[in-house]
PDB file of C-alpha atoms in Angstrom:
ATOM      1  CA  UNK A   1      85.206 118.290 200.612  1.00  0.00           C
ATOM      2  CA  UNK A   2      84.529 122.444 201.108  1.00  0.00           C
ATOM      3  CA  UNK A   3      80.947 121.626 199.682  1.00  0.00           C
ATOM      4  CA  UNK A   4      79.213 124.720 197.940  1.00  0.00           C
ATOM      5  CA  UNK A   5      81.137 127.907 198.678  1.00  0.00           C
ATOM      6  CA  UNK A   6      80.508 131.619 197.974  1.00  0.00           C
ATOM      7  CA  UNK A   7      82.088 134.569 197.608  1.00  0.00           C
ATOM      8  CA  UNK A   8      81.472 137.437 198.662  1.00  0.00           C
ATOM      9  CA  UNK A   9      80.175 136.796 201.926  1.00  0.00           C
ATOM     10  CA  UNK A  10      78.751 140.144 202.419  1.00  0.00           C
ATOM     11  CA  UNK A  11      79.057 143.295 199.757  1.00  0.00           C
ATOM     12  CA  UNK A  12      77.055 146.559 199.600  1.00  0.00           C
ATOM     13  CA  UNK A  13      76.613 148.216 196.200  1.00  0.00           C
ATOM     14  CA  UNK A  14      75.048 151.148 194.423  1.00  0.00           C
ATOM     15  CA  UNK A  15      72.227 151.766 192.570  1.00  0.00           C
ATOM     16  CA  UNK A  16      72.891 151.298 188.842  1.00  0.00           C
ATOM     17  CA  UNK A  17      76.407 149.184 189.919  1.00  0.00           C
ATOM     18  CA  UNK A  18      77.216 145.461 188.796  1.00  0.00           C
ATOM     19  CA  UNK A  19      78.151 142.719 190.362  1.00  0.00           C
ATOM     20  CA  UNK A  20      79.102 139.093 189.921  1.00  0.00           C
ATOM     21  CA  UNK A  21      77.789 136.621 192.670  1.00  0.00           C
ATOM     22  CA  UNK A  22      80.359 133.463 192.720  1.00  0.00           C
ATOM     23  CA  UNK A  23      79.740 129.899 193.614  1.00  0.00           C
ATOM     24  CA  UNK A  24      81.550 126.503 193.672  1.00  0.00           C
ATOM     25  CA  UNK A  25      80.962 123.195 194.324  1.00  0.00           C
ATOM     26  CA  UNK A  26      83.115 120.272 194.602  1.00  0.00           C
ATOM     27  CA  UNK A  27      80.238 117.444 194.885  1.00  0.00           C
ATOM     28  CA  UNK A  28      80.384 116.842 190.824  1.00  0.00           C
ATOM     29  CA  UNK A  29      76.524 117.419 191.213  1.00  0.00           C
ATOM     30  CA  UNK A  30      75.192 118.223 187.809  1.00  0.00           C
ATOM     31  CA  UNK A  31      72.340 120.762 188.838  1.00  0.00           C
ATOM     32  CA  UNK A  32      72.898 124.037 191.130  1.00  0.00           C
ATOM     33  CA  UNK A  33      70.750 126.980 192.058  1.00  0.00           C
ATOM     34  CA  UNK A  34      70.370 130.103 192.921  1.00  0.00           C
ATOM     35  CA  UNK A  35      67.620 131.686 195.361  1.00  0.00           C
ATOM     36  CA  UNK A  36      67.243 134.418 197.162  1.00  0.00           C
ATOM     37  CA  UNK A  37      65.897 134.902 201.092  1.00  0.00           C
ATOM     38  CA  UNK A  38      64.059 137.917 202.329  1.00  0.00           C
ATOM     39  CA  UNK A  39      62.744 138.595 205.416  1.00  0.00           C
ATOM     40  CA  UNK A  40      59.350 136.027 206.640  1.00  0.00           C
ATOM     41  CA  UNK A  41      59.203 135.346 202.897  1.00  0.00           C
ATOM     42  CA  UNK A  42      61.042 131.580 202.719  1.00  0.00           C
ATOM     43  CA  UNK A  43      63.445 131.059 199.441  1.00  0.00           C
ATOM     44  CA  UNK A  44      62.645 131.635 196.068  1.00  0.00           C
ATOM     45  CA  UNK A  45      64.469 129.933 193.296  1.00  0.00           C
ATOM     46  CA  UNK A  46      66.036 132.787 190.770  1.00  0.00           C
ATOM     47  CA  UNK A  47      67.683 130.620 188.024  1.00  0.00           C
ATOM     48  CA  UNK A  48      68.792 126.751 188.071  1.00  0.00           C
ATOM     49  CA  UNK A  49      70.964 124.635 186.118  1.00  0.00           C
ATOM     50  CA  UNK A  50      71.216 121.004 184.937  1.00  0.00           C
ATOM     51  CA  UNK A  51      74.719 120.868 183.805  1.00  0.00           C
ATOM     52  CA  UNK A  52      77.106 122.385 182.163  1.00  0.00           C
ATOM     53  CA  UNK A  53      76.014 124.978 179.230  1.00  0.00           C
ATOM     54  CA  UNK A  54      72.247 124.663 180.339  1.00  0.00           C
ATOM     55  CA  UNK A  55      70.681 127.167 182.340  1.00  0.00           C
ATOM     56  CA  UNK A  56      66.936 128.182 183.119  1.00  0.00           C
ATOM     57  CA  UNK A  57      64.966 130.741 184.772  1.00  0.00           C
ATOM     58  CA  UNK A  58      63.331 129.860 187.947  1.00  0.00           C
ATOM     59  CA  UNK A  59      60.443 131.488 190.222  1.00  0.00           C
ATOM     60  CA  UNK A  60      61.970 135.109 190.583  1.00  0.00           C
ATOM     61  CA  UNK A  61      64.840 135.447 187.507  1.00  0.00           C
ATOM     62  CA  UNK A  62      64.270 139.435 186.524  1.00  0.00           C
ATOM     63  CA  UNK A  63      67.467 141.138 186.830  1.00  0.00           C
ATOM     64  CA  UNK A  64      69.805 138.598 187.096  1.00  0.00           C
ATOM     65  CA  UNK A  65      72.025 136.101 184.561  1.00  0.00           C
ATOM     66  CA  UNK A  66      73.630 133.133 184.891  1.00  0.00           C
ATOM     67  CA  UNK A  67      76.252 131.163 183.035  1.00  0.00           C
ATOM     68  CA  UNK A  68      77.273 127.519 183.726  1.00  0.00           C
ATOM     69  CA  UNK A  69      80.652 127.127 181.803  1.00  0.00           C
ATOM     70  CA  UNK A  70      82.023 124.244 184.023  1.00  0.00           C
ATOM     71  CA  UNK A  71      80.264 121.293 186.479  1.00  0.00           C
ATOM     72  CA  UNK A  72      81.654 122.850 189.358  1.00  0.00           C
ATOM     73  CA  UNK A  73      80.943 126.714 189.143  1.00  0.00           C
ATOM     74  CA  UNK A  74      77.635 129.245 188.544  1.00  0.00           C
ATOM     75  CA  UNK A  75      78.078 132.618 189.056  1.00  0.00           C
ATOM     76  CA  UNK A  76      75.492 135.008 188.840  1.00  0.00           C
ATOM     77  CA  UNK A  77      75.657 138.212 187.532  1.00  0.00           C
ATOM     78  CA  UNK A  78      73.404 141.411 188.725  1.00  0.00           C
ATOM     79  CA  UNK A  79      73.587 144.198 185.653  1.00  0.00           C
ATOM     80  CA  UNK A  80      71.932 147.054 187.237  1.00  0.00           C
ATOM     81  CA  UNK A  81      71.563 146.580 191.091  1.00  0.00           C
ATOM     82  CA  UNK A  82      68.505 147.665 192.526  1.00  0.00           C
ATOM     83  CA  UNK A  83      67.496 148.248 195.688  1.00  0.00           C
ATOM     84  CA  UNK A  84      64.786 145.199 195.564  1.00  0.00           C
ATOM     85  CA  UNK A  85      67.768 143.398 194.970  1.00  0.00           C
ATOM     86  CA  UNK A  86      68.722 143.537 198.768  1.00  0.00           C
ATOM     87  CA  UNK A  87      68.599 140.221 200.232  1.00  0.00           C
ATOM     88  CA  UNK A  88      70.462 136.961 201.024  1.00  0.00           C
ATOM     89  CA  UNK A  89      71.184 134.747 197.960  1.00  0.00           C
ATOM     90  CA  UNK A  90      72.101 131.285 198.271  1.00  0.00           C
ATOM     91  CA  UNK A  91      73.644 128.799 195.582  1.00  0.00           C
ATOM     92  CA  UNK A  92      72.786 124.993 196.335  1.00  0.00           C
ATOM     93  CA  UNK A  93      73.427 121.981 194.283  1.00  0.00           C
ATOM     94  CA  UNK A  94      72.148 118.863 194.166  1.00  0.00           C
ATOM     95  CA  UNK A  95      72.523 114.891 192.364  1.00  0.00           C
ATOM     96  CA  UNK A  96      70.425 114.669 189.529  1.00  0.00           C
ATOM     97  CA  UNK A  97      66.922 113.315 189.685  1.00  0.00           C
ATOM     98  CA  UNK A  98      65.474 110.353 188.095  1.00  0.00           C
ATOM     99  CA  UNK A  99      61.853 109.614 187.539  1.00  0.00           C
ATOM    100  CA  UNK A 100      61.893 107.403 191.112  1.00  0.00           C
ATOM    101  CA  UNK A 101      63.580 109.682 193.450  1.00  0.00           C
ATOM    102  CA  UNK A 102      64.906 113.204 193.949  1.00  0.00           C
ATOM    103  CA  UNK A 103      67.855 114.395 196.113  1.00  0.00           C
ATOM    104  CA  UNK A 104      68.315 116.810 198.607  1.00  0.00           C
ATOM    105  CA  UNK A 105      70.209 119.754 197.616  1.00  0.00           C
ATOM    106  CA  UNK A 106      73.376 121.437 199.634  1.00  0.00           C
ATOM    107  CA  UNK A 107      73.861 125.218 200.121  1.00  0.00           C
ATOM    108  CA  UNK A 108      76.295 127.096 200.673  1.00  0.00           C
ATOM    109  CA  UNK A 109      76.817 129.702 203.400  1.00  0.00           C
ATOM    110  CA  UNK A 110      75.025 132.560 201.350  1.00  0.00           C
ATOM    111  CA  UNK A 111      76.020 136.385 200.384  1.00  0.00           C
ATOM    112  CA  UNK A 112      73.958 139.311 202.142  1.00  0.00           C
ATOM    113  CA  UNK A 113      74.238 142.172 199.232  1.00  0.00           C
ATOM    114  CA  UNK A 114      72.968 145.089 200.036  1.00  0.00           C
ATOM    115  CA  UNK A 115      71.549 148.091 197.547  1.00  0.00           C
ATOM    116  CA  UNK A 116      71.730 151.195 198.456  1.00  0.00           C
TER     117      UNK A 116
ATOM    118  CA  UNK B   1      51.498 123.548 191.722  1.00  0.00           C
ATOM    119  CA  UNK B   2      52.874 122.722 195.154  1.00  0.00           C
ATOM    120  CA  UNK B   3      52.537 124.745 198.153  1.00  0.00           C
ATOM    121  CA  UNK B   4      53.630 124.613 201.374  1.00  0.00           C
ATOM    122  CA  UNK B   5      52.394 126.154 205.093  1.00  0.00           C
ATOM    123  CA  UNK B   6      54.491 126.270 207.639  1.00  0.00           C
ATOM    124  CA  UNK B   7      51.638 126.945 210.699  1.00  0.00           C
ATOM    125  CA  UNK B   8      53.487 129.182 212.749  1.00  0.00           C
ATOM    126  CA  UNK B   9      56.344 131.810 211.844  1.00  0.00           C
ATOM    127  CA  UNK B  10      57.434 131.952 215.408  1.00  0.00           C
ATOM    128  CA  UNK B  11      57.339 129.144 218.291  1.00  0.00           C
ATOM    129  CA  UNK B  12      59.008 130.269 221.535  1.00  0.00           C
ATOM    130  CA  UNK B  13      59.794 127.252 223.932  1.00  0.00           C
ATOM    131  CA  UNK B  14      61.613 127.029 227.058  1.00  0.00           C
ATOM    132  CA  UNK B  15      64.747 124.636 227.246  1.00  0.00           C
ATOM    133  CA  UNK B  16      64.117 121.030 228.011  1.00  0.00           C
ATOM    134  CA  UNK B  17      61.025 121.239 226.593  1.00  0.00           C
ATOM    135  CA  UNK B  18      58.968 119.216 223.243  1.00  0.00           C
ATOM    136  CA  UNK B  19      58.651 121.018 220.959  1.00  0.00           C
ATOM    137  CA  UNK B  20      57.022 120.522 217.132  1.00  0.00           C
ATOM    138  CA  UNK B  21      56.913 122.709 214.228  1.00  0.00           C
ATOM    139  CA  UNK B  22      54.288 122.299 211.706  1.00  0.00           C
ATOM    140  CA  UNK B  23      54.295 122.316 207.839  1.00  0.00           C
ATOM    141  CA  UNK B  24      51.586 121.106 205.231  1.00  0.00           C
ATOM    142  CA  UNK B  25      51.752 120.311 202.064  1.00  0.00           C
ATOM    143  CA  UNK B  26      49.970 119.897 198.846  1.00  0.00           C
ATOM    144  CA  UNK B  27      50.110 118.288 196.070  1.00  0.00           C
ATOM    145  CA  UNK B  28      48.062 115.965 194.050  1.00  0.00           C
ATOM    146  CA  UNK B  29      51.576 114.055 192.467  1.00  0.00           C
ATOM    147  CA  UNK B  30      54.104 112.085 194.419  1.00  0.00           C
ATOM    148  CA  UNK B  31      55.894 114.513 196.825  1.00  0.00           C
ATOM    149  CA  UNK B  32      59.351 114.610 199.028  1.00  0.00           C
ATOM    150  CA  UNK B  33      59.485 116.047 201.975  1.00  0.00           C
ATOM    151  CA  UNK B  34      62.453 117.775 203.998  1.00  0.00           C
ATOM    152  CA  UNK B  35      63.206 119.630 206.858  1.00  0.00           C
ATOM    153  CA  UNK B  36      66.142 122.282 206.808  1.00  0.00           C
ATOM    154  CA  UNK B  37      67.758 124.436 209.771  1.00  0.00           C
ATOM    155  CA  UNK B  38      69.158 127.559 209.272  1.00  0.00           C
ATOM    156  CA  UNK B  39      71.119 128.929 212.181  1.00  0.00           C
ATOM    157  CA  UNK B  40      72.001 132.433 212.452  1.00  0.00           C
ATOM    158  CA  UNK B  41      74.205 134.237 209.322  1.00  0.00           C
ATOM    159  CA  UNK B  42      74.844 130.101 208.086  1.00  0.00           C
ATOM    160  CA  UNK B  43      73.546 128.365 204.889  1.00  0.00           C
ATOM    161  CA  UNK B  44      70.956 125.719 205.654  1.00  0.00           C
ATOM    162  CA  UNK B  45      71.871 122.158 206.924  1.00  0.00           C
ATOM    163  CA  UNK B  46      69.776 119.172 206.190  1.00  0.00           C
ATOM    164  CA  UNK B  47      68.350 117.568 209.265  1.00  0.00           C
ATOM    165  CA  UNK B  48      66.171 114.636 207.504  1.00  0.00           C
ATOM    166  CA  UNK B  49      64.189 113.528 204.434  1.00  0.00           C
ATOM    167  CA  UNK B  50      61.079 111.747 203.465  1.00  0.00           C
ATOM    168  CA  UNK B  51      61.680 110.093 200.204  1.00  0.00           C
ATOM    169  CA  UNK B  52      59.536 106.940 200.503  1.00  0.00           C
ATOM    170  CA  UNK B  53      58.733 103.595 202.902  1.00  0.00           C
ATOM    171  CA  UNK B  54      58.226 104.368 206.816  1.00  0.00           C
ATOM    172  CA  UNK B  55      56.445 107.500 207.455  1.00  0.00           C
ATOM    173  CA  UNK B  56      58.534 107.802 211.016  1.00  0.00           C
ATOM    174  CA  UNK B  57      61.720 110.074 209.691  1.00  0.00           C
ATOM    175  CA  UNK B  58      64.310 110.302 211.825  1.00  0.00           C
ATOM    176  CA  UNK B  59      67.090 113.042 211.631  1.00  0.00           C
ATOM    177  CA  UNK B  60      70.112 114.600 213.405  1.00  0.00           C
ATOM    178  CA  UNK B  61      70.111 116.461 216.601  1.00  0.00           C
ATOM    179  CA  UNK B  62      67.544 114.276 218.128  1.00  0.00           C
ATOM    180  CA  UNK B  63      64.656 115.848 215.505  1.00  0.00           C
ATOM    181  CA  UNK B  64      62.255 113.481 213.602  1.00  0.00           C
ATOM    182  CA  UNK B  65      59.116 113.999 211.243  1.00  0.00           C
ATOM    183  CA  UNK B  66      56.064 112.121 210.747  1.00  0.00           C
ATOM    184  CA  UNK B  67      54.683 111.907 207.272  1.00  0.00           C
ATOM    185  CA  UNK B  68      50.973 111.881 207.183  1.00  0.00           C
ATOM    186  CA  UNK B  69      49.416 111.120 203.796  1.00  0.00           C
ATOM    187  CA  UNK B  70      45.698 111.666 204.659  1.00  0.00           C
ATOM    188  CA  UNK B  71      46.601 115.324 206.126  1.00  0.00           C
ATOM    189  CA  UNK B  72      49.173 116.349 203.909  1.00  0.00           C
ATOM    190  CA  UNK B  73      51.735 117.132 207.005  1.00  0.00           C
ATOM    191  CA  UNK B  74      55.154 116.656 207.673  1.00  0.00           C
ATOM    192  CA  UNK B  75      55.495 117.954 211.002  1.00  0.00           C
ATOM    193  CA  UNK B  76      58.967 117.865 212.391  1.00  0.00           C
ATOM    194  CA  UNK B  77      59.524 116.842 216.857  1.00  0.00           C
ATOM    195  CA  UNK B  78      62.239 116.966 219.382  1.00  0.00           C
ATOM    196  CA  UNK B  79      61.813 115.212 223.017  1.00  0.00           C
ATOM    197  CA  UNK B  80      63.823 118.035 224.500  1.00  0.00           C
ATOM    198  CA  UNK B  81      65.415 120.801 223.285  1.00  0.00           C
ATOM    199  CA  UNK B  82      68.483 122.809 223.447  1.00  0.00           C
ATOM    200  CA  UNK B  83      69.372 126.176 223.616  1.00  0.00           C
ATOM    201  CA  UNK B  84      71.702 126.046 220.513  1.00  0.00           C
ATOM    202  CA  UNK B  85      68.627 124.463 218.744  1.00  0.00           C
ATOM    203  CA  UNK B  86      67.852 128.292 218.189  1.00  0.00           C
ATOM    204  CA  UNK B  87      67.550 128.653 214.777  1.00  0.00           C
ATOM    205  CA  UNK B  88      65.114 129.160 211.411  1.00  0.00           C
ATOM    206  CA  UNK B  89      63.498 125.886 210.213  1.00  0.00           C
ATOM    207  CA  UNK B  90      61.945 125.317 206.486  1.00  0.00           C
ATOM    208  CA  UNK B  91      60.364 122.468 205.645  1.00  0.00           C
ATOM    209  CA  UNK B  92      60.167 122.262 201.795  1.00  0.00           C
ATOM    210  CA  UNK B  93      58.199 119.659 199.308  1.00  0.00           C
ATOM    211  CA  UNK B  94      59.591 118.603 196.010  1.00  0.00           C
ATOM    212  CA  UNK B  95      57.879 116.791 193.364  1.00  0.00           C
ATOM    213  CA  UNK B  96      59.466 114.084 190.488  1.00  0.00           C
ATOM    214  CA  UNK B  97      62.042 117.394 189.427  1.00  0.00           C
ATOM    215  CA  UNK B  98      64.415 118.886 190.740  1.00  0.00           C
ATOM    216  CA  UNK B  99      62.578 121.584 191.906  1.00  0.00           C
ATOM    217  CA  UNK B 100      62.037 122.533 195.327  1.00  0.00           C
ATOM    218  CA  UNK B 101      58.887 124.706 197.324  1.00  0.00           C
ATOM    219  CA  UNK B 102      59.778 126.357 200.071  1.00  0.00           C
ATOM    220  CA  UNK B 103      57.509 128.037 203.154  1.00  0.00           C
ATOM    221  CA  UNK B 104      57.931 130.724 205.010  1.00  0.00           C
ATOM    222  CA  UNK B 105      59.955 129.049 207.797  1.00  0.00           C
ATOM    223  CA  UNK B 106      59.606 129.074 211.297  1.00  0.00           C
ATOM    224  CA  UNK B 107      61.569 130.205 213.899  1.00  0.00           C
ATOM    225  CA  UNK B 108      62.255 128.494 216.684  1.00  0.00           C
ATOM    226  CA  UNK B 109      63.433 130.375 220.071  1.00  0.00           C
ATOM    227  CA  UNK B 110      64.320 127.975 223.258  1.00  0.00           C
ATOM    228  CA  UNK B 111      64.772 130.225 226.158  1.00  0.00           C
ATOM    229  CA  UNK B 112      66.781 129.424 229.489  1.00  0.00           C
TER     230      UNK B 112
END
């Protein structure tokens, strides 16, 4: 199993430019993530989904989309880059949890983007 | 809401050393409890999980947590460390969803 992969692993864009962020996983895990990691500041949780066609903002979701067409992939989609979108963005997915017990979630490798 | 502390954002040891990195919780609900490493330009890796039953976690690499109720910690240990134990550490809570809180991390820097 690859596990959660990403692509790009690295991409620089400017201000005002688009981008899609692309991520896989071959687990069949029904929810995935997406966060972002800045410097000293820990991850914060952008958007999140529980399966396919449902999607939901998280902790930090302003300027970004998702879409969750399929189990296995949940890209997501910066309209207008801005340079407070520079940081390290991770997708992770996880098993689903019940009302007795949550599961870890797996990330993948992450994409440094850069605005400039 | 959850929160989490991670006590130190930087703990410099030498090799063959203990070491232990803090991180406290709170929450008034039923909480999980993980540490994950991050090692430089990678994803992070799971090194062990409190879900429920004995409050000694162990994990891979040698590491192992303690889950104290009463003071809301989860601090993670290691006998000895390596050099190639270099790395960031986060030590996030989750609740009865699928959500997960994340501190600041801490890094860890074992030195020859």
């Amino acid at each position: 199993n690859a596990g959660v992969t990403q692509t790009p692993k690295f991409r620089i864009l400017k201000i005002g430019q688009s981008m899609t962020l692309q991520c896989t996983q071959d687990m069949n895990h029904n929810y995935m993530y997406w966060y972002r990691q800045d410097p000293g500041m820990g991850l914060k949780l952008i958007y999140y989904s529980v399966g396919a066609g449902i999607t939901d903002k998280g902790e930090v979701p302003n300027g970004y989309n998702v879409s969750r067409s399929t189990t296995e992939d949940f890209p997501l989609r910066l309209e207008l880059a801005a340079p407070s979108q520079t940081s390290v963005y991770f997708c992770a997915s996880s098993w689903e949890p019940t009302s007795r017990k949550t599961y870890e979630q797996y990330f993948g490798p992450g994409t440094r983007l850069t605005v400039t | 809401a959850q929160s989490v502390t991670q006590l130190d954002s930087q703990v410099p040891v030498f090799e063959e050393a203990p070491v232990e990195l803090r991180c406290n919780y709170s929450s008034s609900v039923s909480v999980y409890l993980f540490w994950y490493v991050q090692y430089p330009n990678q994803g992070l890796q799971l090194l062990l999980k409190y879900l429920s039953g004995s409050t000694l976690v162990k994990g891979i690499n040698g590491f192992e947590a303690e889950f104290n109720k009463s003071q809301t910690s989860f601090h993670l240990r290691k006998p000895s460390v390596h050099i190639s134990d270099t790395a960031e550490y986060f030590c996030p809570s989750g609740g009865s969803n699928y959500k997960l809180t994340f501190g600041k991390g801490t890094l860890l820097t074992v030195n020859p």
